[in-house]
Coordinates of C-alpha atoms in Angstrom, one line a residue:
Chain A
M1 CA 118.7 42.4 -89.9
M2 CA 115.0 41.7 -90.6
L3 CA 113.2 39.7 -88.0
E4 CA 110.4 37.4 -89.1
P5 CA 107.8 37.2 -86.3
G6 CA 106.5 33.9 -87.7
Q7 CA 109.8 32.2 -87.0
I8 CA 110.0 33.6 -83.5
T9 CA 106.5 32.5 -82.6
A10 CA 107.1 29.0 -84.1
I11 CA 110.0 28.5 -81.7
A12 CA 108.2 30.2 -78.8
G13 CA 105.1 28.2 -79.4
K14 CA 107.0 24.9 -79.2
E15 CA 108.8 25.9 -76.0
F16 CA 105.6 27.1 -74.4
R17 CA 103.6 24.0 -75.5
D18 CA 106.4 21.7 -74.2
R19 CA 106.2 23.3 -70.8
I20 CA 102.4 22.9 -70.7
R21 CA 102.5 19.3 -71.9
N22 CA 105.1 18.1 -69.5
R23 CA 103.1 19.9 -66.7
W24 CA 106.0 22.2 -65.8
V25 CA 103.6 25.2 -65.8
L26 CA 101.1 23.3 -63.6
A27 CA 103.8 22.1 -61.2
V28 CA 105.4 25.5 -60.7
A29 CA 102.0 27.2 -60.3
L30 CA 101.1 24.7 -57.6
V31 CA 104.4 25.3 -55.9
F32 CA 103.7 29.0 -55.9
T33 CA 100.2 28.5 -54.6
A34 CA 101.2 26.2 -51.8
F35 CA 104.1 28.2 -50.6
A36 CA 102.2 31.5 -50.8
L37 CA 99.3 30.1 -48.8
V38 CA 101.5 28.8 -46.1
I39 CA 103.5 32.0 -46.0
A40 CA 100.4 34.2 -46.0
Y41 CA 99.0 32.2 -43.1
F42 CA 102.2 31.9 -41.0
G43 CA 103.9 35.1 -42.2
A44 CA 103.2 37.0 -39.1
A45 CA 104.3 34.2 -36.8
Q46 CA 107.5 36.1 -35.8
Q47 CA 105.2 38.8 -34.4
G48 CA 103.5 36.1 -32.4
T49 CA 100.3 35.6 -34.4
V50 CA 99.2 33.3 -37.1
G51 CA 96.4 33.7 -39.6
F52 CA 95.9 35.9 -42.6
A53 CA 97.3 39.4 -41.8
S54 CA 96.9 42.6 -43.6
I55 CA 97.7 42.6 -47.3
E56 CA 100.8 44.7 -46.7
V57 CA 102.4 42.3 -44.3
T58 CA 101.4 39.4 -46.5
I59 CA 103.0 40.9 -49.5
A60 CA 106.1 41.6 -47.5
S61 CA 106.2 37.9 -46.6
L62 CA 105.5 36.8 -50.1
V63 CA 108.3 39.0 -51.4
S64 CA 110.8 37.1 -49.2
L65 CA 109.6 33.9 -50.7
V66 CA 109.5 35.1 -54.3
I67 CA 113.0 36.5 -54.0
Y68 CA 114.4 33.1 -53.4
L69 CA 112.1 31.0 -55.4
I70 CA 111.5 32.8 -58.7
P71 CA 115.2 33.5 -59.6
L72 CA 115.9 29.8 -58.9
I73 CA 113.0 28.6 -61.0
A74 CA 113.8 31.0 -63.9
L75 CA 117.5 29.9 -63.9
I76 CA 116.6 26.3 -63.9
L77 CA 114.1 26.9 -66.7
G78 CA 116.4 28.7 -69.0
F79 CA 120.0 27.5 -68.4
D80 CA 120.0 24.9 -71.1
A81 CA 117.8 26.7 -73.7
I82 CA 120.7 26.8 -76.2
V83 CA 123.4 24.7 -74.8
G84 CA 120.8 21.9 -74.3
E85 CA 120.0 21.9 -78.0
R86 CA 123.7 22.0 -78.9
E87 CA 124.6 19.1 -76.6
R88 CA 121.7 16.9 -77.7
G89 CA 122.7 17.6 -81.3
S90 CA 119.5 19.3 -82.5
L91 CA 120.9 22.8 -82.8
D92 CA 122.4 22.3 -86.3
L93 CA 119.1 21.1 -87.7
L94 CA 117.3 24.0 -86.1
L95 CA 119.8 26.5 -87.6
S96 CA 119.6 24.8 -91.0
M97 CA 116.1 26.1 -91.2
P98 CA 115.4 29.5 -92.7
I99 CA 115.7 31.1 -89.3
T100 CA 118.3 33.5 -87.9
R101 CA 120.1 32.9 -84.7
L102 CA 118.5 36.0 -83.2
E103 CA 115.0 34.7 -84.1
L104 CA 115.8 31.4 -82.5
L105 CA 117.1 33.0 -79.3
L106 CA 114.2 35.4 -79.0
G107 CA 111.7 32.5 -79.7
K108 CA 113.3 30.4 -77.0
Y109 CA 113.2 33.3 -74.5
L110 CA 109.7 34.4 -75.3
G111 CA 108.3 30.8 -75.1
L112 CA 110.0 30.1 -71.8
A113 CA 109.0 33.6 -70.5
A114 CA 105.4 32.9 -71.4
A115 CA 105.5 29.6 -69.5
L116 CA 107.0 31.2 -66.4
A117 CA 104.7 34.2 -66.5
L118 CA 101.7 31.9 -66.8
S119 CA 102.6 29.8 -63.8
T120 CA 103.4 32.9 -61.8
V121 CA 100.2 34.6 -62.6
A122 CA 98.2 31.5 -62.1
G123 CA 99.9 30.5 -58.9
F124 CA 99.7 33.8 -57.2
G125 CA 96.4 34.7 -58.8
L126 CA 94.9 31.7 -57.1
V127 CA 96.3 32.8 -53.8
G128 CA 95.1 36.4 -54.5
M129 CA 91.6 35.2 -54.9
V130 CA 91.8 33.6 -51.4
L131 CA 93.4 36.6 -49.8
L132 CA 91.6 39.4 -51.5
T133 CA 88.0 38.5 -50.9
G134 CA 87.6 41.1 -48.2
F135 CA 90.1 43.6 -49.3
D136 CA 89.7 46.9 -51.0
F137 CA 90.8 48.3 -54.3
N138 CA 94.1 49.6 -52.8
A139 CA 95.0 46.1 -51.7
L140 CA 94.2 44.7 -55.0
F141 CA 96.4 47.3 -56.7
H142 CA 99.3 46.4 -54.4
Y143 CA 98.8 42.7 -55.0
A144 CA 98.6 43.1 -58.7
G145 CA 101.8 45.2 -58.5
F146 CA 103.4 42.4 -56.6
V147 CA 102.4 39.7 -59.2
L148 CA 103.5 41.9 -62.1
S149 CA 106.9 42.6 -60.5
S150 CA 107.3 38.9 -59.8
V151 CA 106.8 38.2 -63.4
L152 CA 109.4 40.9 -64.2
L153 CA 111.8 39.4 -61.7
G154 CA 111.3 36.0 -63.3
M155 CA 112.0 37.4 -66.8
S156 CA 115.2 39.2 -65.7
F157 CA 116.6 36.0 -64.2
L158 CA 115.4 34.0 -67.3
S159 CA 117.3 36.5 -69.4
M160 CA 120.4 35.8 -67.4
A161 CA 119.8 32.0 -67.7
V162 CA 119.4 32.2 -71.5
A163 CA 122.7 34.2 -71.6
V164 CA 124.3 31.4 -69.6
S165 CA 122.9 28.8 -72.0
V166 CA 124.6 30.7 -74.9
F167 CA 128.0 31.1 -73.2
A168 CA 128.4 27.8 -71.5
V169 CA 130.2 25.0 -73.4
D170 CA 128.1 22.2 -71.9
R171 CA 125.0 21.7 -69.8
T172 CA 126.9 20.8 -66.7
R173 CA 128.8 24.0 -66.7
A174 CA 125.7 25.9 -67.6
S175 CA 123.9 24.5 -64.5
G176 CA 126.9 25.4 -62.3
L177 CA 127.0 28.9 -63.7
A178 CA 123.2 29.3 -63.2
I179 CA 123.4 28.2 -59.5
A180 CA 126.4 30.5 -59.0
L181 CA 124.3 33.4 -60.3
W182 CA 121.5 32.5 -57.9
F183 CA 124.0 32.4 -55.0
F184 CA 125.5 35.7 -56.0
F185 CA 122.4 37.7 -56.6
V186 CA 120.1 36.2 -53.9
L187 CA 122.4 35.3 -51.1
V188 CA 125.8 37.0 -51.4
F189 CA 125.1 40.4 -53.0
D190 CA 123.1 41.9 -50.1
L191 CA 125.6 40.5 -47.6
L192 CA 128.4 42.2 -49.4
L193 CA 126.5 45.4 -49.6
L194 CA 125.6 45.4 -46.0
G195 CA 129.1 44.3 -45.0
A196 CA 130.6 47.2 -46.9
L197 CA 128.3 49.6 -45.3
V198 CA 128.9 48.3 -41.8
A199 CA 132.7 48.0 -42.2
T200 CA 132.9 51.7 -43.2
G201 CA 130.6 52.7 -40.4
G202 CA 128.0 53.8 -42.9
H203 CA 130.2 56.7 -43.9
A204 CA 131.5 55.6 -47.2
G205 CA 129.3 54.7 -50.1
G206 CA 126.1 56.0 -48.6
E207 CA 125.1 57.8 -51.8
I208 CA 126.0 55.0 -54.1
F209 CA 124.3 52.4 -52.0
P210 CA 120.9 52.7 -53.7
W211 CA 122.6 52.6 -57.1
L212 CA 124.4 49.5 -56.2
M213 CA 121.0 47.9 -55.3
L214 CA 119.9 48.6 -58.8
A215 CA 122.7 46.3 -59.9
N216 CA 120.7 43.4 -58.6
P217 CA 117.2 42.6 -60.0
A218 CA 116.3 40.8 -56.8
D219 CA 116.9 44.0 -54.8
V220 CA 115.0 46.1 -57.4
F221 CA 112.1 43.7 -56.9
R222 CA 112.3 44.1 -53.1
V223 CA 112.4 47.9 -53.3
L224 CA 109.7 47.9 -55.8
N225 CA 107.3 46.0 -53.6
V226 CA 108.3 47.1 -50.1
F227 CA 108.8 50.8 -50.7
S228 CA 105.2 51.5 -51.6
L229 CA 103.9 49.8 -48.5
D230 CA 104.0 52.3 -45.6
E231 CA 103.5 49.6 -43.0
V232 CA 106.6 47.7 -43.8
R233 CA 108.9 50.3 -45.2
S234 CA 110.2 51.2 -41.7
L235 CA 110.5 47.5 -41.0
Y236 CA 113.1 47.1 -43.7
G237 CA 114.7 50.4 -42.9
L238 CA 114.7 51.2 -46.5
S239 CA 113.6 54.8 -46.2
T240 CA 116.9 55.6 -44.6
V241 CA 119.0 54.4 -47.5
F242 CA 116.8 54.7 -50.5
P243 CA 116.0 58.1 -51.8
D244 CA 112.4 58.8 -52.8
G245 CA 113.3 60.0 -56.2
L246 CA 114.8 56.7 -57.2
A247 CA 112.0 54.6 -55.8
A248 CA 109.4 55.7 -58.3
P249 CA 107.8 52.4 -59.4
W250 CA 108.2 53.3 -63.1
K251 CA 111.9 54.0 -62.7
L252 CA 112.4 50.7 -60.9
A253 CA 110.3 48.9 -63.5
L254 CA 112.5 50.4 -66.2
V255 CA 115.5 49.1 -64.4
M256 CA 113.9 45.6 -64.4
V257 CA 113.3 45.9 -68.1
L258 CA 116.9 46.8 -68.6
W259 CA 117.8 43.7 -66.6
I260 CA 115.7 41.7 -69.1
A261 CA 117.1 43.4 -72.2
V262 CA 120.8 43.6 -71.4
P263 CA 121.6 39.9 -70.6
L264 CA 119.5 38.9 -73.6
G265 CA 121.3 41.5 -75.8
I266 CA 124.7 40.2 -74.7
A267 CA 123.5 36.6 -75.4
A268 CA 122.3 37.6 -78.8
R269 CA 125.6 39.2 -79.6
R270 CA 127.5 36.2 -78.6
F271 CA 125.2 33.7 -80.2
G272 CA 125.1 35.6 -83.5
R273 CA 128.8 35.9 -83.5
Chain B
M1 CA 150.8 8.0 -102.5
E2 CA 149.2 11.2 -103.8
S3 CA 151.2 10.9 -107.0
V4 CA 148.9 8.2 -108.3
L5 CA 146.1 10.8 -108.3
L6 CA 147.8 13.4 -110.4
P7 CA 145.5 14.4 -113.2
T8 CA 148.3 13.9 -115.6
L9 CA 147.8 10.2 -115.4
E10 CA 146.6 8.9 -118.7
P11 CA 143.5 6.8 -119.0
A12 CA 144.2 3.1 -118.7
A13 CA 144.8 1.1 -121.8
D14 CA 141.7 -0.4 -123.3
H15 CA 142.5 -4.0 -122.4
G16 CA 142.3 -3.0 -118.8
R17 CA 138.6 -2.5 -119.1
I18 CA 137.7 -6.0 -120.0
A19 CA 136.6 -7.1 -116.5
R20 CA 134.9 -3.9 -115.7
T21 CA 131.1 -4.1 -115.0
T22 CA 130.6 -0.6 -113.6
V23 CA 127.9 1.2 -115.3
E24 CA 128.3 4.9 -115.7
P25 CA 125.1 6.7 -114.7
P26 CA 123.7 8.4 -117.8
A27 CA 123.6 11.8 -116.3
A28 CA 127.3 12.0 -115.6
A29 CA 128.1 12.7 -119.3
A30 CA 125.6 15.6 -119.4
I31 CA 127.0 17.0 -116.2
A32 CA 130.6 16.8 -117.4
A33 CA 129.4 18.6 -120.5
G34 CA 128.9 21.7 -118.3
A35 CA 125.6 21.8 -116.4
D36 CA 125.4 24.8 -114.1
P37 CA 127.1 24.5 -110.7
I38 CA 124.8 24.7 -107.7
I39 CA 127.5 24.3 -105.1
Q40 CA 130.9 25.9 -105.4
V41 CA 133.4 25.4 -102.6
R42 CA 136.6 27.5 -103.1
S43 CA 139.8 27.0 -101.1
V44 CA 137.9 26.4 -97.9
V45 CA 139.8 26.0 -94.7
R46 CA 138.3 25.5 -91.2
D47 CA 140.3 25.4 -88.0
F48 CA 139.0 24.4 -84.6
G49 CA 141.7 25.7 -82.3
A50 CA 144.9 24.1 -83.4
V51 CA 143.1 21.4 -85.4
R52 CA 142.6 21.9 -89.1
A53 CA 139.4 20.0 -89.8
V54 CA 139.0 21.2 -93.4
D55 CA 142.2 22.0 -95.3
G56 CA 141.8 23.8 -98.6
V57 CA 138.8 22.1 -100.2
D58 CA 137.7 23.0 -103.7
L59 CA 134.6 21.3 -104.9
T60 CA 131.9 21.9 -107.5
V61 CA 128.6 20.1 -107.5
H62 CA 126.3 20.5 -110.6
S63 CA 122.6 21.0 -110.6
G64 CA 120.8 17.7 -110.7
E65 CA 123.8 15.7 -109.7
L66 CA 123.8 12.9 -107.1
F67 CA 127.1 13.6 -105.4
G68 CA 128.8 11.5 -102.7
L69 CA 131.3 12.5 -100.0
I70 CA 133.2 9.5 -98.9
G71 CA 135.6 9.4 -96.0
H72 CA 136.3 8.0 -92.6
N73 CA 134.7 9.4 -89.5
G74 CA 136.5 12.6 -88.6
A75 CA 137.7 13.2 -92.2
G76 CA 135.9 16.5 -92.3
K77 CA 132.7 15.6 -94.1
S78 CA 130.3 16.9 -91.4
T79 CA 132.3 20.1 -91.0
L80 CA 132.0 20.6 -94.8
F81 CA 128.3 20.1 -94.6
R82 CA 127.9 22.6 -91.8
M83 CA 129.9 25.1 -93.8
M84 CA 127.8 24.5 -96.9
L85 CA 124.7 25.1 -94.8
G86 CA 126.1 28.3 -93.5
L87 CA 126.1 26.9 -89.9
L88 CA 129.8 27.4 -89.6
A89 CA 131.9 30.1 -91.2
P90 CA 135.0 29.0 -93.1
S91 CA 138.3 30.2 -91.5
S92 CA 139.2 31.1 -95.1
G93 CA 137.9 30.5 -98.6
E94 CA 134.3 30.8 -99.6
I95 CA 131.2 28.7 -100.4
E96 CA 128.5 29.7 -102.9
I97 CA 125.2 27.8 -102.9
D98 CA 122.9 28.5 -105.8
G99 CA 124.7 31.8 -106.4
C100 CA 124.6 33.0 -102.9
R101 CA 127.5 33.2 -100.5
S102 CA 126.9 31.1 -97.4
S103 CA 128.1 34.0 -95.3
A104 CA 125.6 36.4 -96.9
R105 CA 122.8 37.9 -94.8
N106 CA 120.1 36.7 -97.2
F107 CA 121.4 33.1 -97.1
R108 CA 118.2 32.2 -95.2
N109 CA 116.3 32.5 -98.4
V110 CA 118.6 29.8 -99.9
R111 CA 117.9 27.6 -96.9
R112 CA 114.3 27.6 -97.8
R113 CA 115.2 25.5 -100.8
I114 CA 117.7 23.2 -98.9
G115 CA 116.8 20.1 -97.1
F116 CA 119.3 18.8 -94.5
L117 CA 119.5 15.5 -92.7
P118 CA 122.3 15.8 -90.0
E119 CA 124.5 12.8 -89.0
N120 CA 122.7 10.9 -86.2
V121 CA 119.7 13.2 -86.5
V122 CA 118.3 14.2 -83.1
L123 CA 114.6 15.1 -83.0
Y124 CA 112.4 16.0 -80.1
D125 CA 111.4 12.9 -78.1
N126 CA 108.3 14.5 -76.6
L127 CA 106.7 15.3 -80.0
S128 CA 104.9 12.8 -82.2
A129 CA 106.2 12.1 -85.7
L130 CA 103.5 14.3 -87.2
E131 CA 104.1 17.1 -84.7
T132 CA 107.9 17.0 -85.5
L133 CA 107.2 17.5 -89.2
Q134 CA 104.7 20.2 -88.5
F135 CA 107.2 22.1 -86.3
F136 CA 109.8 22.1 -89.0
A137 CA 107.2 22.7 -91.7
R138 CA 106.2 25.9 -89.9
L139 CA 109.8 27.0 -89.8
K140 CA 110.2 26.3 -93.5
G141 CA 107.0 28.0 -94.4
V142 CA 105.5 24.8 -95.7
P143 CA 101.7 24.1 -95.2
A144 CA 101.0 21.6 -92.5
N145 CA 99.1 19.3 -94.8
A146 CA 102.3 18.5 -96.7
C147 CA 103.5 16.5 -93.6
A148 CA 101.3 13.4 -93.7
P149 CA 102.2 12.4 -97.3
L150 CA 105.9 12.7 -96.4
L151 CA 105.5 10.3 -93.6
E152 CA 104.0 7.9 -96.1
R153 CA 106.9 8.5 -98.5
V154 CA 109.4 7.4 -96.0
G155 CA 107.4 4.4 -94.9
L156 CA 106.1 5.8 -91.6
E157 CA 102.5 5.8 -92.4
G158 CA 100.4 4.9 -89.4
C159 CA 103.1 6.2 -87.0
G160 CA 102.2 9.8 -87.2
R161 CA 100.7 10.0 -83.7
R162 CA 103.5 8.0 -82.0
R163 CA 106.0 9.9 -80.0
V164 CA 109.5 10.0 -81.4
R165 CA 110.6 8.6 -78.0
E166 CA 109.3 5.2 -79.0
F167 CA 111.0 5.2 -82.4
S168 CA 113.9 3.0 -83.3
K169 CA 117.1 4.5 -84.7
G170 CA 116.0 3.6 -88.2
M171 CA 112.6 5.2 -87.8
R172 CA 114.2 8.4 -86.5
Q173 CA 116.4 8.4 -89.5
R174 CA 113.4 8.0 -91.8
L175 CA 111.6 10.8 -90.0
G176 CA 114.7 12.9 -90.4
F177 CA 114.7 12.2 -94.1
A178 CA 111.0 13.2 -94.3
Q179 CA 111.9 16.4 -92.5
A180 CA 114.7 17.1 -95.1
M181 CA 112.2 16.7 -98.0
L182 CA 109.8 19.3 -96.5
G183 CA 109.0 22.0 -99.0
D184 CA 110.3 20.2 -102.1
P185 CA 113.9 21.4 -101.7
R186 CA 116.1 21.8 -104.8
L187 CA 119.1 20.8 -102.9
L188 CA 119.5 18.0 -100.3
F189 CA 122.3 17.6 -97.9
L190 CA 122.3 14.1 -96.3
D191 CA 125.0 13.3 -93.8
E192 CA 125.3 9.5 -93.4
P193 CA 121.7 9.1 -94.3
T194 CA 121.6 5.3 -94.2
S195 CA 123.2 4.8 -90.7
G196 CA 120.8 2.7 -88.6
L197 CA 118.7 1.6 -91.6
D198 CA 118.2 -2.1 -92.4
P199 CA 118.9 -3.3 -95.9
E200 CA 115.3 -3.1 -97.0
A201 CA 115.1 0.5 -95.7
I202 CA 118.3 1.3 -97.5
R203 CA 116.9 0.1 -100.8
H204 CA 113.7 2.1 -100.2
F205 CA 115.9 5.2 -99.3
Y206 CA 117.8 5.0 -102.6
A207 CA 114.6 4.4 -104.6
T208 CA 113.4 7.7 -103.1
L209 CA 116.6 9.4 -104.0
R210 CA 116.3 8.2 -107.6
E211 CA 112.8 9.7 -107.7
L212 CA 114.1 13.0 -106.3
R213 CA 116.9 13.0 -108.8
A214 CA 114.5 12.4 -111.6
D215 CA 112.7 15.5 -110.4
G216 CA 116.0 17.5 -110.8
V217 CA 116.9 17.6 -107.1
T218 CA 120.6 17.9 -106.4
V219 CA 121.7 15.6 -103.7
V220 CA 124.9 15.6 -101.7
L221 CA 125.3 12.6 -99.4
S222 CA 128.1 11.4 -97.3
S223 CA 129.0 7.9 -96.3
H224 CA 132.0 6.0 -95.0
I225 CA 130.8 2.9 -96.8
L226 CA 131.9 3.2 -100.4
A227 CA 130.3 -0.1 -101.5
E228 CA 126.9 1.3 -100.6
I229 CA 127.0 4.4 -102.7
Q230 CA 129.4 3.4 -105.5
E231 CA 126.7 2.5 -108.0
R232 CA 124.3 5.1 -106.9
V233 CA 126.1 8.4 -107.2
D234 CA 127.1 10.3 -110.3
R235 CA 130.3 11.5 -108.9
L236 CA 132.0 11.4 -105.5
A237 CA 134.8 13.0 -103.6
V238 CA 137.1 11.1 -101.4
I239 CA 137.8 13.2 -98.3
A240 CA 140.6 12.4 -95.9
R241 CA 142.4 14.6 -93.3
G242 CA 140.3 17.5 -94.4
R243 CA 141.3 17.4 -98.0
V244 CA 139.7 16.2 -101.2
Q245 CA 142.0 13.4 -102.2
A246 CA 140.2 12.6 -105.4
V247 CA 137.0 13.5 -107.2
G248 CA 135.2 12.0 -110.1
S249 CA 132.9 9.1 -111.1
V250 CA 133.6 5.8 -109.6
S251 CA 135.2 4.4 -112.7
E252 CA 137.4 7.5 -113.1
L253 CA 138.6 7.1 -109.6
R254 CA 139.3 3.4 -110.2
D255 CA 141.3 4.2 -113.3
R256 CA 143.2 7.0 -111.6
A257 CA 144.1 5.0 -108.5
D258 CA 145.6 2.3 -110.7
L259 CA 145.8 -0.3 -108.0
P260 CA 147.4 -3.7 -108.7
I261 CA 145.5 -6.7 -109.8
R262 CA 146.1 -9.8 -107.8
F263 CA 146.3 -13.4 -109.2
E264 CA 145.9 -16.3 -106.8
V265 CA 147.5 -19.3 -108.5
R266 CA 147.2 -22.8 -107.2
V267 CA 150.0 -24.9 -108.6
A268 CA 149.8 -28.7 -109.2
T269 CA 153.2 -29.4 -107.6
Q270 CA 155.9 -27.2 -106.1
H271 CA 156.4 -25.4 -109.4
F272 CA 157.2 -22.0 -108.0
A273 CA 160.4 -21.7 -110.0
A274 CA 158.5 -22.4 -113.2
I275 CA 156.0 -19.6 -112.5
R276 CA 158.8 -17.2 -111.7
D277 CA 160.5 -18.1 -114.9
A278 CA 157.3 -17.7 -116.9
L279 CA 156.6 -14.3 -115.5
G280 CA 160.1 -13.1 -115.2
H281 CA 160.1 -10.9 -118.2
L282 CA 156.7 -9.3 -117.4
P283 CA 156.3 -6.2 -115.4
V284 CA 154.8 -7.9 -112.3
L285 CA 155.0 -6.1 -109.0
S286 CA 155.5 -9.1 -106.7
I287 CA 155.4 -12.9 -106.6
E288 CA 154.9 -14.6 -103.3
A289 CA 154.7 -18.4 -102.7
R290 CA 153.0 -20.0 -99.8
G291 CA 152.9 -23.8 -100.1
R292 CA 151.0 -24.5 -103.3
H293 CA 149.6 -21.1 -103.5
V294 CA 151.3 -18.3 -105.4
A295 CA 150.1 -14.7 -105.3
V296 CA 151.1 -12.5 -108.2
Q297 CA 150.4 -8.8 -108.4
C298 CA 150.7 -6.7 -111.5
R299 CA 149.5 -3.4 -112.9
K300 CA 146.3 -3.4 -114.9
D301 CA 148.1 -3.0 -118.2
A302 CA 150.1 -6.2 -117.6
K303 CA 147.0 -8.2 -116.7
L304 CA 146.4 -9.9 -120.1
A305 CA 150.1 -10.7 -120.5
V306 CA 150.2 -12.4 -117.1
I307 CA 147.1 -14.4 -117.9
A308 CA 148.7 -15.5 -121.2
A309 CA 152.0 -16.5 -119.5
L310 CA 150.2 -18.5 -116.8
A311 CA 148.0 -20.2 -119.4
R312 CA 151.2 -21.4 -121.2
L313 CA 152.2 -23.3 -118.0
G314 CA 149.3 -25.6 -118.7
D315 CA 149.2 -28.6 -116.4
H316 CA 151.5 -27.1 -113.8
I317 CA 148.6 -25.0 -112.7
E318 CA 145.4 -26.2 -111.1
D319 CA 143.5 -23.0 -110.8
I320 CA 143.7 -19.3 -111.2
S321 CA 141.6 -16.6 -109.7
V322 CA 141.8 -12.9 -110.5
R323 CA 141.1 -10.4 -107.9
E324 CA 140.4 -6.9 -109.2
P325 CA 141.0 -4.1 -106.8
S326 CA 137.7 -3.5 -105.0
L327 CA 136.4 0.0 -104.6
E328 CA 137.2 -0.3 -101.0
D329 CA 140.8 -0.8 -102.0
V330 CA 140.5 2.2 -104.3
F331 CA 139.1 4.2 -101.4
F332 CA 141.7 3.1 -98.9
G333 CA 144.4 3.5 -101.5
I334 CA 143.4 7.1 -102.0
S335 CA 142.5 8.1 -98.5
E336 CA 145.4 6.6 -96.6

């Protein structure tokens, strides 16, 4: 099927402008800024100190924040993308336009993704400017990697959210499903993994453990950020379970891209019927 | 019930037409003569789970026609619209719009020439009227400067910068209509277009429809109020329980339904027996007396004979009023 880029950008433009106009982008950017500043300042409190620590420790702290916050925000942003239009009654009018269902879906996703990416980059960029004044190029590189991977994390959960919005029959169920996904990937998944590992005394599944982590974009994000930081890698104990070969940033980034493409592809298949 | 609609019914006798004032729109004859069909619905069925919303519909709408779909809520009109727009696939049967199957991959090109006003149109509250039109104009590939004149055409001039949130139901409906006219469509689908409009706006709406029709635009509109569209459409289809119960011009439907004519007779004294005697030999359907009021029902072809018989009763009768079957009666007679 031929895609018409003009139709995709028309939909994406509207979604993006809507989020700018209702100050969603601004609000989320400020939330990121505020949380990040607090965490950067108090992040080392467990070690008995406060104040801005090294960039590696700061990033490690920020990762813990982002892993909770961004999936939640992305899921809330996207869960009603399609089902919301359907429930309000505006979907028929949209689809009566010379637009294909795939173009509509992609337009929705890209517009929302742009809004989320902008607030992520703006929010953490602002914090970055505060944190990085005295740091070197290496620190900047790590921080940029953190921001970029945060954007990817957001997009992967947004992709799941848009899929939810296609499958759910109404908004209420869509929101329930979105929250369930958040619980599963952010809270339950690691617990299950860890539980399985401990229950088997670490003997069974040791080799597939890292692969299982790839089945969760939140974990991929964590590995992506933490593995490259020598200072915190041992803190997480990752080096013991995660093979070097799999931890190459480009491989992990590729997995993230898959986490964006696959849910969206499933959604497109379902929506296109 | 459906037997009265069989096409084998012959046209009513000429004397049955005396009281008729319905004016046949001039284009109807030309259309009947075989103008090209722009919409062809063939044996279309649509099921939603166990519910059959559309049950074997065949329909042809000709180019340039103003066609009405009449039916109660839930009769299947909106489902039919959605299928004609290719928003919903028929469970079986097929629909061709302007020579293109609605299930075809290139149907989007047909949609460029179609305007659609959904039932209870929902627009975006956070956009202004002008932004709303510009958004849809972009999707339809229509230049943005076409939007302001359309607002004027539906009587929303001066409201372009106002948010849709502040609009009344009628204003939203008008904005929806402006949206449907974007890009000078050849074919307009209007689902309950006058709901929420006040009488003045309804007149304005139909005036616009006449202009569009004069430009050769084909219009399919639905309504559950027959009285409103009866004089305005070239032909109409009565839809009930997912089926086309009857299709034709209003006068054709009236002839075909052949509903009884009702006489309300006020008699001078209790002369019920005299009336019954006078009408006894005529093919009346019923005679009911209630005090000094007698109601007589007969078929259209017996109408003049009944009038003559009543007239012969002279002084026994104070007053006679004749009630022709209204189009609502025709509609309900057909659809129930």
